[in-house]
Amino acid sequence: MKLSLSTLAAGIFYVASVDAASASQCRCVYGQSCWPSGSDFSQLQSLLSQSLLYPKPTASQCYSTSGASDDCSDVIANYTSGIWRSDMVGSMEAPNWESYIFQNGTIAACYPETNITGACDQGNVPVIAVDARTPADIQAAVNFSVMHDLRMVVKNTGHDYIGRSAGRGALMVWTHNMKNITHDGSFVPEGAPPNETYDAFTLEAGVQWFEAYAAANATGRVLVGGLSAGGSVGAAGGWIQGGGHSALSSNYGLGVDNAVEMTVVTSTGQYLTVNAHQNPDLFWALRGGGGGTYGVVTSVTYKTHPALPALVAIFSVNSTNSSLIQQLFTESYTMLPSLSDAGWGGYGGIDNTSVEFIYLSPNVSWAQANETWTPFFERAANLTSAGLNITAAETLQFPSFYTLYESFFGTPTGQNGGNVILGSRLIPREVIENNNDEMCTAIFETPGMSWNFVAGGKVSTVDPDSAGLNPAWRKAVVHITWGASWEDGASAEDIGQLAAGVKEQEARIRELTPESGCYFNEASPFEEDFRYTFFGDHYAKLKEIKDKYDPHQLFVVTQGVGSEEWDDELTCRV
């Protein structure tokens, strides 16, 4: 059986028997003769504010040194908590990226069920990490990596469906503990005229959305950010660099539309402030051109918005009659363009027996909300005699976005800790308006389908060339995702079959949206034309900017800008 990145997703491949660094144009990884010595790392340590760390996979504490099962009740109790996982340097939110598949199909990993392997292996988790607390820490790590030609990865929380935060044999820069939050009601970007002011928050690289939301709420303001279980996603890392969608985007734009300034360390060791007036090309690229690609972002400054009451529409139904489910789902999708125009956004999911969604808006009145939703809810009620069971169909009002967030997203468990690969697609407004039935049939027939209703509205009014973001976002109204998951201990062959299924489903959706693309942060690691799919017509410009600010080509991630120049392991030039 031949294994390759195009058929498997549990790890990044690396042929351990080959001394890659001995070949021309290859990075050095742990275990090779080129790996820095103890004295080399001691010199690095002397430049750092914190001790070097030695990451371990999440379940490693379940194993004793003899390989027998140890007490891992803490692991089992918190395994699906994004906040708990993000506090551990070696933990990834999707544990399949902690695993590593060798070319013979052997999987190196650590599992809570220790009898699966009997021993814990480092897998795809980097072997050493810099616990960055200051830009100087990051500069030291970058300079060290360039000097020794190391493979380097950047990790904040480890929320990543493509595995960019992990790397077997690599050095990690861990930004998670850079937690400073600063509010300035009249923030002026560096180099801007004094009358260009924003009510803004500056968030250091390790700030997570649950922390940022609380800080903004304390000042009566709102930040456009991600919504996930517990708010554990990083607010100033890969989220913004990939584009940054939000349930508030139809009102206020994407994350990239709300960022007014960033600070970043480049591969030359420079510490730069970037905005529309200073290094504007890099500012353009960092807003949607992909995380881990141009440098290490150390902070992001976001403009804020007034805290307003928020309306929520909740809908959840199930039935053994799948045609009823498909009917209601298709009808709900016809509403999406007008809903986005009215400022609604949110999330939903569907299978053969159920459909549910939660949509919110901070910019409509109670009367407007009822006018929008009552007819749809009444049509659903009329189907109960045909076998439809309604578990929720109502609108609710909250005094603020923050109280809504705490009510629906405050629990930190449920989203993380599962082995998963995704497929995804941005669905253009014109497809919903002109070919909704066929599109909805394809969605309905794709297992594991969910959607992020986070486009349209304000997102569609922004100049597509204002940021490095994939221009397909400006034509989209919804972002759909599907995927495959598996239990620990699945074989490489089984995982490969699941990956092949995701690719087949992807091909069907792509046929209906040939000129669209995907959201880089929630996508498949097997895109056949990632340059267009993730970056659209902006790719050539993004590549020029990368080459300018990363002359050492230190920042290389799976399917990121410039990665086509590297092998599947991202260690050797091709």
Coordinates of C-alpha atoms in Angstrom, one line a residue:
M1 CA 0.0 0.0 0.0
K2 CA 1.4 3.4 -1.0
L3 CA 0.8 6.2 1.4
S4 CA 0.9 9.9 0.5
L5 CA -0.4 13.3 1.8
S6 CA -3.2 13.1 -0.8
T7 CA -4.7 10.0 0.8
L8 CA -4.0 10.3 4.5
A9 CA -4.6 13.0 7.1
A10 CA -3.4 11.8 10.5
G11 CA 0.0 13.5 10.2
I12 CA 2.7 15.1 8.2
F13 CA 4.8 12.5 6.5
Y14 CA 8.6 12.3 7.0
V15 CA 10.9 9.5 6.0
A16 CA 12.8 9.0 9.3
S17 CA 15.5 6.9 7.7
V18 CA 16.8 9.7 5.5
D19 CA 19.1 12.4 6.9
A20 CA 17.2 15.2 5.1
A21 CA 19.5 17.9 6.2
S22 CA 22.4 16.2 4.5
A23 CA 20.7 16.9 1.1
S24 CA 20.8 20.3 -0.4
Q25 CA 18.0 22.7 0.4
C26 CA 16.6 20.8 3.4
R27 CA 15.7 21.9 6.8
C28 CA 17.2 20.2 9.9
V29 CA 14.9 18.2 12.1
Y30 CA 15.4 16.4 15.4
G31 CA 17.4 13.2 15.2
Q32 CA 19.7 14.3 12.4
S33 CA 23.4 15.0 12.9
C34 CA 22.8 18.7 12.1
W35 CA 20.5 19.1 15.1
P36 CA 21.9 21.8 17.5
S37 CA 23.9 20.7 20.4
G38 CA 23.1 21.1 24.1
S39 CA 25.4 24.0 24.3
D40 CA 23.7 25.6 21.3
F41 CA 20.4 25.4 23.1
S42 CA 22.0 26.8 26.2
Q43 CA 23.0 29.9 24.2
L44 CA 19.4 30.2 23.0
Q45 CA 18.2 29.8 26.6
S46 CA 20.4 32.7 27.7
L47 CA 18.4 35.0 25.4
L48 CA 14.9 34.0 26.5
S49 CA 12.7 35.3 29.3
Q50 CA 11.4 31.8 30.1
S51 CA 12.8 28.2 30.2
L52 CA 12.7 26.1 27.1
L53 CA 9.8 23.7 27.0
Y54 CA 9.7 20.1 25.8
P55 CA 6.2 19.5 24.4
K56 CA 4.4 16.2 24.9
P57 CA 1.2 14.9 23.3
T58 CA -2.0 15.5 25.2
A59 CA -2.4 11.9 26.5
S60 CA 1.2 11.4 27.4
Q61 CA 0.5 11.6 31.2
C62 CA -1.6 8.5 30.8
Y63 CA 1.6 6.5 30.3
S64 CA 4.3 5.7 32.9
T65 CA 7.9 5.4 31.9
S66 CA 7.4 1.6 31.7
G67 CA 4.7 2.0 29.2
A68 CA 1.9 0.8 31.5
S69 CA -1.2 2.9 32.0
D70 CA -1.0 5.6 34.6
D71 CA -3.7 7.7 36.2
C72 CA -5.0 9.9 33.4
S73 CA -8.4 11.0 34.9
D74 CA -7.5 14.6 34.2
V75 CA -7.0 13.8 30.5
I76 CA -10.2 11.9 30.2
A77 CA -12.2 14.6 32.1
N78 CA -10.9 17.5 30.0
Y79 CA -10.2 15.9 26.7
T80 CA -12.8 17.9 24.7
S81 CA -12.1 21.2 26.4
G82 CA -10.4 23.7 24.0
I83 CA -9.3 25.9 26.9
W84 CA -7.7 23.0 28.7
R85 CA -5.9 21.8 25.6
S86 CA -4.7 25.3 24.6
D87 CA -2.9 25.6 27.9
M88 CA -0.6 22.7 27.1
V89 CA 2.3 23.4 24.8
G90 CA 2.1 20.0 23.0
S91 CA -1.7 19.7 22.6
M92 CA -3.5 20.2 19.4
E93 CA -7.2 20.8 19.2
A94 CA -7.6 17.9 16.7
P95 CA -5.5 15.1 18.2
N96 CA -4.9 13.5 14.8
W97 CA -2.4 16.3 14.2
E98 CA -0.4 15.0 17.2
S99 CA -0.1 11.7 15.5
Y100 CA 2.4 10.7 12.8
I101 CA 2.0 8.2 10.0
F102 CA 5.1 6.5 8.7
Q103 CA 5.3 5.4 5.1
N104 CA 4.8 1.7 6.1
G105 CA 1.4 2.7 7.7
T106 CA 2.6 2.6 11.3
I107 CA 1.0 5.3 13.4
A108 CA 3.0 7.0 16.2
A109 CA 0.7 8.5 18.8
C110 CA -0.4 8.7 22.4
Y111 CA -4.0 7.7 23.3
P112 CA -6.1 8.0 26.5
E113 CA -6.8 4.3 25.9
T114 CA -3.2 3.2 26.5
N115 CA -3.8 -0.4 25.4
I116 CA -4.1 0.8 21.8
T117 CA -0.4 1.2 21.5
G118 CA 1.1 0.3 24.9
A119 CA 3.6 3.1 24.6
C120 CA 3.5 6.8 24.0
D121 CA 5.3 8.3 21.0
Q122 CA 6.1 11.9 20.3
G123 CA 4.3 11.6 17.0
N124 CA 4.0 14.9 15.1
V125 CA 4.5 17.1 18.2
P126 CA 7.6 19.3 18.0
V127 CA 10.3 18.3 20.4
I128 CA 11.3 21.7 21.9
A129 CA 9.5 25.0 22.3
V130 CA 10.2 28.6 23.1
D131 CA 7.6 29.9 25.6
A132 CA 7.4 33.4 24.0
R133 CA 6.3 36.2 26.3
T134 CA 7.9 39.1 24.5
P135 CA 8.8 40.0 20.9
A136 CA 12.5 39.6 21.9
D137 CA 11.8 35.9 22.8
I138 CA 10.4 35.4 19.3
Q139 CA 13.3 37.2 17.7
A140 CA 15.7 34.9 19.5
A141 CA 13.8 31.8 18.3
V142 CA 13.6 33.0 14.8
N143 CA 17.3 33.9 14.6
F144 CA 18.3 30.6 16.1
S145 CA 16.1 28.7 13.6
V146 CA 17.6 30.6 10.7
M147 CA 21.1 30.0 12.0
H148 CA 20.7 26.3 12.3
D149 CA 18.3 25.9 9.3
L150 CA 15.6 24.3 11.5
R151 CA 12.1 23.6 10.6
M152 CA 10.0 26.0 12.8
V153 CA 6.3 26.0 13.6
V154 CA 4.2 28.6 15.3
K155 CA 1.4 27.7 17.8
N156 CA -1.0 29.7 19.9
T157 CA -4.0 27.5 20.8
G158 CA -3.5 24.7 18.3
H159 CA -6.9 25.2 16.7
D160 CA -6.0 24.0 13.2
Y161 CA -7.7 21.6 10.8
I162 CA -4.6 21.4 8.5
G163 CA -2.0 20.7 11.1
R164 CA 0.0 23.9 10.7
S165 CA 0.7 24.1 14.5
A166 CA 2.5 20.8 14.6
G167 CA 5.6 19.4 13.0
R168 CA 7.7 16.3 13.7
G169 CA 11.2 17.1 14.8
A170 CA 10.6 20.9 14.7
L171 CA 11.2 23.8 17.0
M172 CA 8.0 25.5 18.1
V173 CA 7.4 29.1 19.0
W174 CA 4.5 29.0 21.4
T175 CA 2.8 32.4 21.7
H176 CA -0.1 31.3 24.0
N177 CA 1.2 33.2 27.1
M178 CA 1.4 36.6 25.4
K179 CA -1.8 37.8 27.1
N180 CA -1.7 41.6 27.3
I181 CA -4.9 43.4 26.4
T182 CA -5.0 47.2 26.0
H183 CA -8.0 49.5 25.3
D184 CA -7.6 52.9 23.7
G185 CA -10.7 54.9 23.0
S186 CA -8.8 57.1 20.5
F187 CA -6.2 54.9 19.0
V188 CA -4.1 56.3 16.2
P189 CA -2.2 53.8 14.0
E190 CA 1.5 54.5 13.7
G191 CA 2.2 56.9 10.8
A192 CA -1.5 57.8 10.5
P193 CA -2.7 61.4 10.5
P194 CA -3.9 62.4 14.0
N195 CA -7.5 62.6 13.0
E196 CA -7.6 58.9 12.1
T197 CA -8.8 57.5 15.4
Y198 CA -10.5 54.3 16.5
D199 CA -12.0 53.0 19.7
A200 CA -9.7 49.9 19.7
F201 CA -8.3 47.0 21.6
T202 CA -4.8 45.8 21.1
L203 CA -4.6 42.0 21.8
E204 CA -1.3 40.2 22.2
A205 CA -0.8 37.0 20.2
G206 CA -1.9 34.6 23.0
V207 CA -5.2 36.3 23.8
Q208 CA -8.2 34.1 23.3
W209 CA -11.7 35.2 22.3
F210 CA -13.2 34.5 25.8
E211 CA -10.7 36.9 27.2
A212 CA -11.1 39.5 24.5
Y213 CA -14.9 39.5 24.7
A214 CA -14.9 39.9 28.5
A215 CA -12.5 42.9 28.2
A216 CA -14.5 44.6 25.5
N217 CA -17.7 44.0 27.4
A218 CA -16.3 45.7 30.5
T219 CA -16.0 48.9 28.4
G220 CA -19.4 48.6 26.8
R221 CA -17.9 47.7 23.4
V222 CA -18.0 44.7 21.1
L223 CA -15.2 43.0 19.1
V224 CA -15.8 41.0 15.9
G225 CA -14.5 37.6 16.8
G226 CA -14.9 33.9 16.4
L227 CA -17.6 31.9 18.2
S228 CA -16.6 28.5 19.4
A229 CA -17.1 26.4 22.6
G230 CA -15.6 28.3 25.4
G231 CA -14.2 31.0 23.1
S232 CA -10.9 29.2 23.1
V233 CA -9.7 30.2 19.6
G234 CA -6.9 32.7 19.5
A235 CA -7.9 36.2 18.7
A236 CA -4.6 37.4 17.2
G237 CA -3.1 34.4 15.4
G238 CA -4.2 32.1 12.7
W239 CA -7.8 33.3 13.0
I240 CA -7.2 36.8 11.7
Q241 CA -4.4 35.8 9.3
G242 CA -6.8 33.4 7.6
G243 CA -9.6 35.9 7.4
G244 CA -11.5 35.6 10.6
H245 CA -15.2 35.0 10.3
S246 CA -17.8 35.8 12.9
A247 CA -21.6 35.6 13.4
L248 CA -21.3 39.4 13.5
S249 CA -19.6 39.6 10.1
S250 CA -22.8 40.5 8.2
N251 CA -23.0 43.6 10.4
Y252 CA -19.4 44.6 10.8
G253 CA -17.3 42.7 8.3
L254 CA -14.7 39.9 8.8
G255 CA -11.9 40.0 11.2
V256 CA -9.5 41.3 8.5
D257 CA -11.9 44.2 7.9
N258 CA -11.7 45.2 11.6
A259 CA -7.9 45.0 12.1
V260 CA -6.3 48.5 12.0
E261 CA -2.7 47.5 13.0
M262 CA -0.4 44.5 13.7
T263 CA 3.0 43.9 15.0
V264 CA 5.1 41.1 13.6
V265 CA 8.6 39.5 13.8
T266 CA 9.9 38.5 10.4
S267 CA 12.5 35.8 9.5
T268 CA 15.2 38.5 9.4
G269 CA 14.5 39.1 13.1
Q270 CA 12.9 42.5 12.5
Y271 CA 10.1 43.6 14.7
L272 CA 7.7 45.6 12.5
T273 CA 4.5 47.6 13.0
V274 CA 2.3 47.2 10.0
N275 CA -0.9 49.1 9.1
A276 CA -2.2 51.1 6.2
H277 CA 0.6 53.6 6.5
Q278 CA 3.6 51.5 7.5
N279 CA 4.6 48.4 5.6
P280 CA 1.1 48.4 4.0
D281 CA 2.0 45.5 1.7
L282 CA 2.7 43.2 4.7
F283 CA -0.4 44.5 6.5
W284 CA -2.4 43.6 3.3
A285 CA -1.0 40.0 3.2
L286 CA -1.4 39.3 6.9
R287 CA -5.1 40.1 6.6
G288 CA -6.2 36.8 5.0
G289 CA -3.1 35.6 3.3
G290 CA -2.7 32.7 5.7
G291 CA -1.2 32.1 9.1
G292 CA 2.4 30.9 9.8
T293 CA 3.5 32.3 6.4
Y294 CA 5.0 35.8 6.6
G295 CA 6.2 36.1 10.2
V296 CA 5.1 35.7 13.8
V297 CA 2.3 38.1 14.6
T298 CA 2.8 39.5 18.2
S299 CA -0.3 41.7 18.4
V300 CA -3.4 42.8 16.5
T301 CA -5.3 46.1 17.1
Y302 CA -9.0 45.8 16.3
K303 CA -11.6 48.6 16.1
T304 CA -14.7 48.0 18.3
H305 CA -18.4 48.6 18.0
P306 CA -21.1 49.7 20.4
A307 CA -22.7 47.0 22.6
L308 CA -26.3 46.6 21.5
P309 CA -29.1 44.3 22.4
A310 CA -29.0 41.0 20.4
L311 CA -31.8 39.0 18.9
V312 CA -31.5 35.2 18.4
A313 CA -33.5 32.9 16.2
I314 CA -33.2 29.2 17.2
F315 CA -34.6 26.4 15.1
S316 CA -34.3 22.7 15.7
V317 CA -36.4 19.9 14.2
N318 CA -36.2 16.2 13.5
S319 CA -38.1 13.6 11.6
T320 CA -37.9 10.1 10.2
N321 CA -39.3 11.6 7.0
S322 CA -36.1 12.9 5.4
S323 CA -38.1 14.7 2.7
L324 CA -39.5 17.1 5.4
I325 CA -36.0 17.8 6.6
Q326 CA -34.7 18.6 3.2
Q327 CA -37.8 20.7 2.4
L328 CA -37.3 22.9 5.4
F329 CA -33.5 23.1 5.0
T330 CA -33.9 24.2 1.3
E331 CA -36.5 26.8 2.3
S332 CA -34.2 28.2 5.0
Y333 CA -31.4 28.6 2.5
T334 CA -33.6 30.7 0.2
M335 CA -33.7 33.2 3.1
L336 CA -30.0 33.5 3.5
P337 CA -29.3 36.4 1.1
S338 CA -32.0 38.6 2.6
L339 CA -31.1 37.6 6.1
S340 CA -27.5 38.6 5.6
D341 CA -28.6 41.9 4.2
A342 CA -30.6 42.4 7.4
G343 CA -27.6 41.7 9.6
W344 CA -28.2 38.1 10.6
G345 CA -25.5 35.5 11.0
G346 CA -24.8 32.2 12.8
Y347 CA -24.3 28.5 12.5
G348 CA -26.3 25.4 11.5
G349 CA -26.1 21.7 10.8
I350 CA -28.1 19.0 9.0
D351 CA -28.3 15.3 8.5
N352 CA -31.0 13.0 7.1
T353 CA -33.2 13.2 10.2
S354 CA -32.6 16.7 11.6
V355 CA -31.8 20.3 10.8
E356 CA -30.9 23.0 13.3
F357 CA -29.5 26.5 13.3
I358 CA -28.9 29.5 15.6
Y359 CA -28.8 32.9 14.0
L360 CA -28.2 36.2 15.7
S361 CA -28.3 39.9 15.0
P362 CA -27.4 43.0 17.1
N363 CA -29.1 45.3 14.7
V364 CA -32.8 44.5 14.4
S365 CA -35.7 45.2 16.6
W366 CA -37.9 42.6 18.3
A367 CA -40.7 43.4 15.9
Q368 CA -38.4 43.0 12.9
A369 CA -37.2 39.7 14.2
N370 CA -40.7 38.3 14.6
E371 CA -41.7 39.6 11.2
T372 CA -38.7 37.7 9.7
W373 CA -39.1 34.4 11.5
T374 CA -42.7 33.9 12.4
P375 CA -43.8 32.8 8.9
F376 CA -41.0 30.3 8.7
F377 CA -41.7 28.9 12.2
E378 CA -45.4 28.6 11.3
R379 CA -44.7 26.7 8.1
A380 CA -42.7 24.2 10.2
A381 CA -45.5 23.9 12.7
N382 CA -47.9 23.0 9.9
L383 CA -45.7 20.0 9.1
T384 CA -46.0 18.4 12.5
S385 CA -49.0 16.4 11.4
A386 CA -46.8 14.9 8.6
G387 CA -44.2 13.7 11.2
L388 CA -42.1 16.7 12.0
N389 CA -40.9 17.1 15.6
I390 CA -40.0 20.6 16.6
T391 CA -37.7 20.9 19.6
A392 CA -37.0 24.7 19.2
A393 CA -38.5 27.4 17.0
E394 CA -38.3 30.8 18.7
T395 CA -36.7 34.2 18.8
L396 CA -35.0 35.4 22.0
Q397 CA -33.7 38.8 23.0
F398 CA -30.5 39.4 25.0
P399 CA -29.4 42.6 26.6
S400 CA -26.0 42.4 24.8
F401 CA -23.9 40.2 22.5
Y402 CA -21.8 39.2 25.5
T403 CA -24.7 37.8 27.4
L404 CA -25.8 35.9 24.3
Y405 CA -22.2 34.6 23.9
E406 CA -22.1 33.4 27.5
S407 CA -25.4 31.7 27.2
F408 CA -24.7 29.7 24.0
F409 CA -20.9 29.4 23.8
G410 CA -19.6 29.7 27.4
T411 CA -19.1 26.0 27.9
P412 CA -15.5 25.0 26.9
T413 CA -16.2 21.4 26.0
G414 CA -17.6 19.6 22.9
Q415 CA -15.8 21.1 19.9
N416 CA -12.3 19.7 20.4
G417 CA -10.5 16.5 21.1
G418 CA -11.8 14.5 18.1
N419 CA -9.9 13.1 15.1
V420 CA -11.3 15.0 12.1
I421 CA -10.5 16.2 8.6
L422 CA -12.7 18.7 6.8
G423 CA -13.9 19.6 3.4
S424 CA -15.4 23.1 2.9
R425 CA -16.6 25.6 0.3
L426 CA -17.7 29.2 0.2
I427 CA -21.2 29.3 -1.5
P428 CA -21.8 32.4 -3.6
R429 CA -24.9 34.4 -3.2
E430 CA -25.8 33.9 -6.9
V431 CA -25.8 30.2 -6.4
I432 CA -28.3 30.4 -3.6
E433 CA -30.4 32.8 -5.7
N434 CA -30.2 30.9 -9.0
N435 CA -29.5 27.3 -8.2
N436 CA -30.6 26.7 -4.6
D437 CA -32.5 23.4 -5.1
E438 CA -29.5 21.7 -6.7
M439 CA -27.1 23.2 -4.2
C440 CA -29.2 22.2 -1.2
T441 CA -29.6 18.6 -2.6
A442 CA -25.9 18.3 -2.8
I443 CA -25.5 19.6 0.8
F444 CA -28.2 17.4 2.1
E445 CA -26.6 14.3 0.6
T446 CA -23.2 15.1 2.0
P447 CA -22.6 13.4 5.4
G448 CA -21.5 15.5 8.4
M449 CA -22.6 18.8 6.8
S450 CA -22.7 22.1 8.8
W451 CA -22.5 25.7 7.9
N452 CA -21.2 29.0 9.0
F453 CA -23.6 31.8 8.0
V454 CA -20.9 34.4 8.3
A455 CA -20.8 36.2 4.9
G456 CA -23.0 38.5 2.8
G457 CA -24.1 41.8 4.3
K458 CA -21.2 44.0 5.2
V459 CA -18.7 41.4 4.0
S460 CA -19.9 41.7 0.5
T461 CA -19.6 45.5 0.4
V462 CA -15.9 45.6 1.1
D463 CA -13.5 46.1 -1.8
P464 CA -12.2 42.5 -2.6
D465 CA -8.7 44.0 -3.1
S466 CA -8.6 45.8 0.3
A467 CA -6.9 42.8 2.0
G468 CA -5.1 39.6 1.0
L469 CA -8.2 37.6 1.8
N470 CA -9.5 35.3 -0.8
P471 CA -11.8 37.5 -3.0
A472 CA -14.4 34.6 -3.0
W473 CA -15.4 35.8 0.4
R474 CA -16.9 39.0 -1.0
K475 CA -19.3 37.1 -3.2
A476 CA -20.2 34.4 -0.7
V477 CA -23.2 34.3 1.6
V478 CA -22.4 31.1 3.6
H479 CA -19.5 28.8 4.2
I480 CA -20.3 25.1 4.4
T481 CA -18.1 22.4 6.0
W482 CA -18.3 18.6 6.1
G483 CA -15.8 16.0 7.2
A484 CA -14.9 12.6 8.5
S485 CA -13.9 11.5 12.0
W486 CA -12.6 8.3 13.5
E487 CA -11.8 6.7 16.8
D488 CA -8.3 6.4 18.2
G489 CA -6.6 3.3 16.9
A490 CA -8.0 3.4 13.4
S491 CA -5.5 2.1 10.8
A492 CA -3.8 4.2 8.2
E493 CA -5.8 2.4 5.5
D494 CA -9.1 3.2 7.2
I495 CA -8.1 6.9 7.6
G496 CA -7.1 7.0 4.0
Q497 CA -10.5 5.7 2.9
L498 CA -12.2 8.4 5.0
A499 CA -10.0 11.0 3.4
A500 CA -10.9 9.8 -0.1
G501 CA -14.6 10.1 0.8
V502 CA -14.1 13.7 1.8
K503 CA -12.3 14.4 -1.5
E504 CA -15.2 12.8 -3.5
Q505 CA -17.7 15.0 -1.7
E506 CA -15.6 18.0 -2.3
A507 CA -15.6 17.4 -6.1
R508 CA -19.4 17.5 -6.2
I509 CA -19.7 20.8 -4.4
R510 CA -16.9 22.3 -6.4
E511 CA -18.7 21.5 -9.7
L512 CA -21.6 23.7 -8.4
T513 CA -19.3 26.5 -7.4
P514 CA -16.4 26.4 -9.9
E515 CA -15.3 30.0 -9.4
S516 CA -15.5 30.1 -5.6
G517 CA -13.0 28.9 -3.0
C518 CA -12.5 27.9 0.6
Y519 CA -11.7 29.5 4.0
F520 CA -8.1 28.6 4.7
N521 CA -8.7 28.0 8.4
E522 CA -11.5 25.4 8.0
A523 CA -10.6 23.4 5.0
S524 CA -9.2 20.1 3.6
P525 CA -5.5 19.4 3.6
F526 CA -6.0 17.8 0.2
E527 CA -7.0 20.7 -2.0
E528 CA -5.8 20.0 -5.6
D529 CA -5.3 23.7 -6.4
F530 CA -4.8 25.3 -3.1
R531 CA -3.3 28.5 -4.5
Y532 CA -6.6 29.4 -6.2
T533 CA -8.9 27.7 -3.8
F534 CA -7.6 29.5 -0.7
F535 CA -6.2 32.7 -2.1
G536 CA -7.9 33.3 -5.5
D537 CA -6.4 35.9 -7.8
H538 CA -4.4 37.3 -4.9
Y539 CA -1.9 34.5 -4.8
A540 CA 0.8 36.0 -7.1
K541 CA 0.8 39.2 -5.0
L542 CA 0.9 37.3 -1.7
K543 CA 3.9 35.3 -3.0
E544 CA 5.8 38.4 -3.8
I545 CA 5.1 39.8 -0.4
K546 CA 6.2 36.6 1.3
D547 CA 9.5 36.5 -0.6
K548 CA 10.1 40.1 0.4
Y549 CA 9.5 39.7 4.1
D550 CA 10.6 36.1 4.5
P551 CA 13.8 35.9 2.5
H552 CA 14.9 32.8 4.5
Q553 CA 11.7 31.0 3.7
L554 CA 11.4 30.1 7.4
F555 CA 7.6 30.2 7.5
V556 CA 6.2 27.3 5.5
V557 CA 2.9 25.6 6.3
T558 CA 0.7 23.0 4.6
Q559 CA -0.9 24.6 1.5
G560 CA 0.3 28.0 2.6
V561 CA 1.7 30.6 0.2
G562 CA 5.0 29.3 -1.1
S563 CA 4.5 25.7 0.1
E564 CA 4.5 24.5 -3.4
E565 CA 8.2 25.0 -3.4
W566 CA 8.6 22.3 -0.7
D567 CA 8.0 18.6 -0.4
D568 CA 5.0 17.1 1.4
E569 CA 7.0 17.0 4.7
L570 CA 7.9 20.8 4.3
T571 CA 11.5 20.0 5.0
C572 CA 13.1 19.9 1.6
R573 CA 12.9 22.1 -1.5
V574 CA 11.5 20.6 -4.7

